[in-house]
Amino acid sequence: MKQQLLTLFVAVGLFMPNLVTASELKLEACFVSGVKSKALCGKLDVAENPALDISEANTLSLNVVVLPKFKEQSKELPMMFLAGGPGQAATELAGMLNNPLTEIRQEHDIILIDQRGTGQSNGLLCDAQEYIDPLVIDSNDVDIEQEVKDCLTSFADHHLPSYNTYQSIEDFEAVRQALGYQKVHIFGGSYGTRAGFAYLKNHPESIQTATLDSNAPMEMIVGFFGKSSERAFDFLVEDCKAHKYCNESYPNLKQDYLTLLAQLEKPITQSMYHPITGKKIDIILTKSKVTETLRTTLYALSSRQLLPYIVNASAQGDFRPLAALMSQVNSTEHTPGSLYTGLTMNIICNEDMPRAVESDFSKDADNYFNGELGFTNFTDICKFWPKWQAPADFAEPVTVDVPVLLFSGKYDPVTPPAYGEMADNSLPNSKHVVIKNGSHVASLRMCMDAVKQFMQSGTFESVDFSCADKPVPNLFFTNLNQLH
């Protein structure tokens, strides 16, 4: 189920967020993967169902990791990192975050909390009964209703209405209080911005500054990825035309893509050697699998530089490069940064998709990149996912006066700058910065000096945002032996 849900896109109670009564949080020295220096690890027990008292049968242990500041004498407040998804476990990202956050960690503790439903905080992971290589799955033949039922059996004893964005914020508040911090800085990327907006809405008194990159404001509906994907691919076509070698090699890139989609009107089966195992297999390519693979490749400029080569080769009937790209998710193990798909669907199917109206669906489907697949990879699952009611005020914009720094990447295929502008319009003390050569959550790689200046000053005036205009080489593979 884990792999099949990821390939496809990837009435149970009352929604009642409350600040829960928590146990004591004891941190002990530990080491976490990807971080050479010592960290601090601990568990904080809270009520799984906040409507009931915490008890042996109603306990959820929040997994907490603190990366201590290097300058012990520093009095700066900590940064709490809010992971993306929904469905990423923050503590599993420690190794990936260590380098980007090195300068901030000089003077600030970094707090990582596995959001309830991820990691070691009751991770809602759809366990596969039998692993099936995604290259050989015909996604058109998957029985989604049965897959959802199988997934739900993995966590049948969990109170799913309690695994929501608002309740996660109350968990974060409980950890903040247990650590003894009066306030924290927050940094959220992607869905982490949705968590950040919810934190700002419900507990502005606890936040010193907020930095939110690749924004999903409360009023936006997460799960419509058609028009935004088309926009990002249009940029790819435009950049390829402006690039001497790319244009010479792929002068009709958009038409190549449309040719590939036309071929995929029916599933394509082709015999080839497996990109990883080397065994002879019959791969099955469907429009859903291919467009989702190519969409996620647009998330970073370093991966999108492969797309012209892969699209062109596929349009000509050579699917080996595409199969190699798709095989990157070919693993029986949960890898750091990958989603706990149960939480992903539990949130999107109840906090976002129920707010959509017919015009939202028709507008997003009006694109050449993936058509209705920009949302049906979610809605097909949501038909069978258990329902609970999000709060009536959930989609109301955030209007608090906390200093909020908003980043967007020009090339972002999922949260384009328009969403940053949406958030900026309602916030009275905010600044929206578009990173001209960035895609998804680009500030982590390009603008952390500016983030640190903002955190320590609490204002925008003295911050150097030249990072947003930093030139980045626009490179493309013209064949597997040449990067221009």
mmCIF file of N, CA, C and O in Angstrom, residues 259-300:
data_model
loop_
_atom_site.group_PDB
_atom_site.id
_atom_site.type_symbol
_atom_site.label_atom_id
_atom_site.label_comp_id
_atom_site.label_asym_id
_atom_site.label_seq_id
_atom_site.Cartn_x
_atom_site.Cartn_y
_atom_site.Cartn_z
ATOM 1 N N THR A 259 3.588 14.532 -27.303
ATOM 2 C CA THR A 259 3.687 13.244 -27.995
ATOM 3 C C THR A 259 3.750 12.100 -26.991
ATOM 4 O O THR A 259 3.101 11.059 -27.160
ATOM 5 N N LEU A 260 4.525 12.295 -25.930
ATOM 6 C CA LEU A 260 4.616 11.281 -24.879
ATOM 7 C C LEU A 260 3.253 11.047 -24.235
ATOM 8 O O LEU A 260 2.842 9.891 -24.029
ATOM 9 N N LEU A 261 2.536 12.129 -23.926
ATOM 10 C CA LEU A 261 1.218 11.976 -23.307
ATOM 11 C C LEU A 261 0.258 11.237 -24.234
ATOM 12 O O LEU A 261 -0.546 10.409 -23.780
ATOM 13 N N ALA A 262 0.319 11.527 -25.525
ATOM 14 C CA ALA A 262 -0.551 10.841 -26.489
ATOM 15 C C ALA A 262 -0.259 9.343 -26.503
ATOM 16 O O ALA A 262 -1.181 8.512 -26.594
ATOM 17 N N GLN A 263 1.012 8.972 -26.396
ATOM 18 C CA GLN A 263 1.377 7.564 -26.349
ATOM 19 C C GLN A 263 0.822 6.891 -25.097
ATOM 20 O O GLN A 263 0.527 5.693 -25.103
ATOM 21 N N LEU A 264 0.677 7.664 -24.035
ATOM 22 C CA LEU A 264 0.250 7.123 -22.744
ATOM 23 C C LEU A 264 -1.271 7.092 -22.576
ATOM 24 O O LEU A 264 -1.765 6.808 -21.479
ATOM 25 N N GLU A 265 -2.019 7.373 -23.636
ATOM 26 C CA GLU A 265 -3.476 7.240 -23.541
ATOM 27 C C GLU A 265 -3.857 5.814 -23.182
ATOM 28 O O GLU A 265 -4.894 5.561 -22.570
ATOM 29 N N LYS A 266 -3.000 4.869 -23.578
ATOM 30 C CA LYS A 266 -3.124 3.490 -23.125
ATOM 31 C C LYS A 266 -1.797 3.105 -22.468
ATOM 32 O O LYS A 266 -0.745 3.595 -22.868
ATOM 33 N N PRO A 267 -1.826 2.254 -21.449
ATOM 34 C CA PRO A 267 -0.574 1.852 -20.802
ATOM 35 C C PRO A 267 0.421 1.277 -21.807
ATOM 36 O O PRO A 267 0.045 0.576 -22.750
ATOM 37 N N ILE A 268 1.682 1.580 -21.602
ATOM 38 C CA ILE A 268 2.757 1.097 -22.459
ATOM 39 C C ILE A 268 3.537 0.030 -21.698
ATOM 40 O O ILE A 268 3.956 0.247 -20.564
ATOM 41 N N THR A 269 3.715 -1.118 -22.308
ATOM 42 C CA THR A 269 4.537 -2.181 -21.734
ATOM 43 C C THR A 269 5.780 -2.351 -22.596
ATOM 44 O O THR A 269 5.676 -2.448 -23.818
ATOM 45 N N GLN A 270 6.929 -2.348 -21.958
ATOM 46 C CA GLN A 270 8.177 -2.493 -22.706
ATOM 47 C C GLN A 270 9.151 -3.349 -21.905
ATOM 48 O O GLN A 270 9.293 -3.183 -20.691
ATOM 49 N N SER A 271 9.804 -4.247 -22.600
ATOM 50 C CA SER A 271 10.789 -5.112 -21.973
ATOM 51 C C SER A 271 12.141 -4.407 -21.926
ATOM 52 O O SER A 271 12.580 -3.825 -22.920
ATOM 53 N N MET A 272 12.783 -4.451 -20.745
ATOM 54 C CA MET A 272 14.099 -3.829 -20.606
ATOM 55 C C MET A 272 14.785 -4.400 -19.376
ATOM 56 O O MET A 272 14.183 -5.127 -18.578
ATOM 57 N N TYR A 273 16.041 -4.054 -19.223
ATOM 58 C CA TYR A 273 16.766 -4.457 -18.034
ATOM 59 C C TYR A 273 16.482 -3.455 -16.912
ATOM 60 O O TYR A 273 16.500 -2.241 -17.132
ATOM 61 N N HIS A 274 16.202 -3.974 -15.734
ATOM 62 C CA HIS A 274 15.864 -3.123 -14.598
ATOM 63 C C HIS A 274 17.027 -2.175 -14.298
ATOM 64 O O HIS A 274 18.185 -2.613 -14.233
ATOM 65 N N PRO A 275 16.746 -0.871 -14.115
ATOM 66 C CA PRO A 275 17.820 0.105 -13.888
ATOM 67 C C PRO A 275 18.655 -0.160 -12.645
ATOM 68 O O PRO A 275 19.796 0.296 -12.566
ATOM 69 N N ILE A 276 18.099 -0.894 -11.669
ATOM 70 C CA ILE A 276 18.834 -1.154 -10.430
ATOM 71 C C ILE A 276 19.314 -2.604 -10.346
ATOM 72 O O ILE A 276 20.489 -2.864 -10.098
ATOM 73 N N THR A 277 18.412 -3.557 -10.574
ATOM 74 C CA THR A 277 18.779 -4.966 -10.405
ATOM 75 C C THR A 277 19.467 -5.557 -11.617
ATOM 76 O O THR A 277 20.184 -6.559 -11.501
ATOM 77 N N GLY A 278 19.241 -4.974 -12.792
ATOM 78 C CA GLY A 278 19.818 -5.516 -14.020
ATOM 79 C C GLY A 278 19.048 -6.694 -14.583
ATOM 80 O O GLY A 278 19.418 -7.243 -15.631
ATOM 81 N N LYS A 279 17.953 -7.099 -13.922
ATOM 82 C CA LYS A 279 17.161 -8.219 -14.405
ATOM 83 C C LYS A 279 16.221 -7.774 -15.525
ATOM 84 O O LYS A 279 15.752 -6.647 -15.544
ATOM 85 N N LYS A 280 15.935 -8.689 -16.438
ATOM 86 C CA LYS A 280 15.016 -8.390 -17.529
ATOM 87 C C LYS A 280 13.591 -8.340 -16.987
ATOM 88 O O LYS A 280 13.136 -9.292 -16.317
ATOM 89 N N ILE A 281 12.894 -7.244 -17.211
ATOM 90 C CA ILE A 281 11.523 -7.094 -16.731
ATOM 91 C C ILE A 281 10.678 -6.441 -17.810
ATOM 92 O O ILE A 281 11.195 -5.879 -18.789
ATOM 93 N N ASP A 282 9.373 -6.504 -17.629
ATOM 94 C CA ASP A 282 8.433 -5.749 -18.452
ATOM 95 C C ASP A 282 7.930 -4.583 -17.616
ATOM 96 O O ASP A 282 7.203 -4.777 -16.641
ATOM 97 N N ILE A 283 8.333 -3.373 -17.975
ATOM 98 C CA ILE A 283 7.841 -2.210 -17.248
ATOM 99 C C ILE A 283 6.494 -1.797 -17.826
ATOM 100 O O ILE A 283 6.205 -2.032 -19.001
ATOM 101 N N ILE A 284 5.662 -1.222 -16.969
ATOM 102 C CA ILE A 284 4.356 -0.714 -17.394
ATOM 103 C C ILE A 284 4.317 0.771 -17.096
ATOM 104 O O ILE A 284 4.480 1.191 -15.945
ATOM 105 N N LEU A 285 4.126 1.564 -18.133
ATOM 106 C CA LEU A 285 4.059 3.015 -17.989
ATOM 107 C C LEU A 285 2.617 3.468 -18.181
ATOM 108 O O LEU A 285 1.970 3.126 -19.172
ATOM 109 N N THR A 286 2.104 4.227 -17.208
ATOM 110 C CA THR A 286 0.775 4.830 -17.318
ATOM 111 C C THR A 286 0.916 6.341 -17.220
ATOM 112 O O THR A 286 1.921 6.860 -16.715
ATOM 113 N N LYS A 287 -0.090 7.035 -17.690
ATOM 114 C CA LYS A 287 -0.045 8.498 -17.643
ATOM 115 C C LYS A 287 0.077 8.990 -16.206
ATOM 116 O O LYS A 287 0.811 9.942 -15.922
ATOM 117 N N SER A 288 -0.610 8.330 -15.283
ATOM 118 C CA SER A 288 -0.552 8.744 -13.888
ATOM 119 C C SER A 288 0.860 8.625 -13.336
ATOM 120 O O SER A 288 1.393 9.561 -12.727
ATOM 121 N N LYS A 289 1.497 7.469 -13.534
ATOM 122 C CA LYS A 289 2.842 7.263 -13.000
ATOM 123 C C LYS A 289 3.854 8.204 -13.642
ATOM 124 O O LYS A 289 4.706 8.781 -12.958
ATOM 125 N N VAL A 290 3.751 8.369 -14.951
ATOM 126 C CA VAL A 290 4.754 9.174 -15.662
ATOM 127 C C VAL A 290 4.621 10.649 -15.315
ATOM 128 O O VAL A 290 5.618 11.320 -14.996
ATOM 129 N N THR A 291 3.418 11.193 -15.360
ATOM 130 C CA THR A 291 3.257 12.625 -15.082
ATOM 131 C C THR A 291 3.606 12.950 -13.641
ATOM 132 O O THR A 291 4.174 14.010 -13.357
ATOM 133 N N GLU A 292 3.307 12.040 -12.707
ATOM 134 C CA GLU A 292 3.651 12.297 -11.309
ATOM 135 C C GLU A 292 5.161 12.268 -11.114
ATOM 136 O O GLU A 292 5.721 13.081 -10.376
ATOM 137 N N THR A 293 5.837 11.349 -11.795
ATOM 138 C CA THR A 293 7.304 11.291 -11.714
ATOM 139 C C THR A 293 7.918 12.574 -12.260
ATOM 140 O O THR A 293 8.817 13.162 -11.640
ATOM 141 N N LEU A 294 7.445 13.016 -13.413
ATOM 142 C CA LEU A 294 8.003 14.223 -14.017
ATOM 143 C C LEU A 294 7.655 15.467 -13.201
ATOM 144 O O LEU A 294 8.457 16.394 -13.090
ATOM 145 N N ARG A 295 6.471 15.487 -12.599
ATOM 146 C CA ARG A 295 6.077 16.638 -11.778
ATOM 147 C C ARG A 295 7.008 16.795 -10.584
ATOM 148 O O ARG A 295 7.484 17.900 -10.300
ATOM 149 N N THR A 296 7.289 15.691 -9.898
ATOM 150 C CA THR A 296 8.138 15.796 -8.720
ATOM 151 C C THR A 296 9.573 16.161 -9.097
ATOM 152 O O THR A 296 10.294 16.754 -8.288
ATOM 153 N N THR A 297 9.980 15.843 -10.321
ATOM 154 C CA THR A 297 11.327 16.191 -10.769
ATOM 155 C C THR A 297 11.477 17.699 -10.951
ATOM 156 O O THR A 297 12.593 18.225 -10.935
ATOM 157 N N LEU A 298 10.366 18.412 -11.096
ATOM 158 C CA LEU A 298 10.398 19.867 -11.237
ATOM 159 C C LEU A 298 10.620 20.581 -9.908
ATOM 160 O O LEU A 298 10.804 21.798 -9.886
ATOM 161 N N TYR A 299 10.629 19.851 -8.804
ATOM 162 C CA TYR A 299 10.764 20.472 -7.492
ATOM 163 C C TYR A 299 12.124 21.138 -7.281
ATOM 164 O O TYR A 299 12.250 22.042 -6.464
ATOM 165 N N ALA A 300 13.145 20.677 -7.981
ATOM 166 C CA ALA A 300 14.495 21.232 -7.796
ATOM 167 C C ALA A 300 15.139 21.463 -9.161
ATOM 168 O O ALA A 300 14.968 20.667 -10.079
#
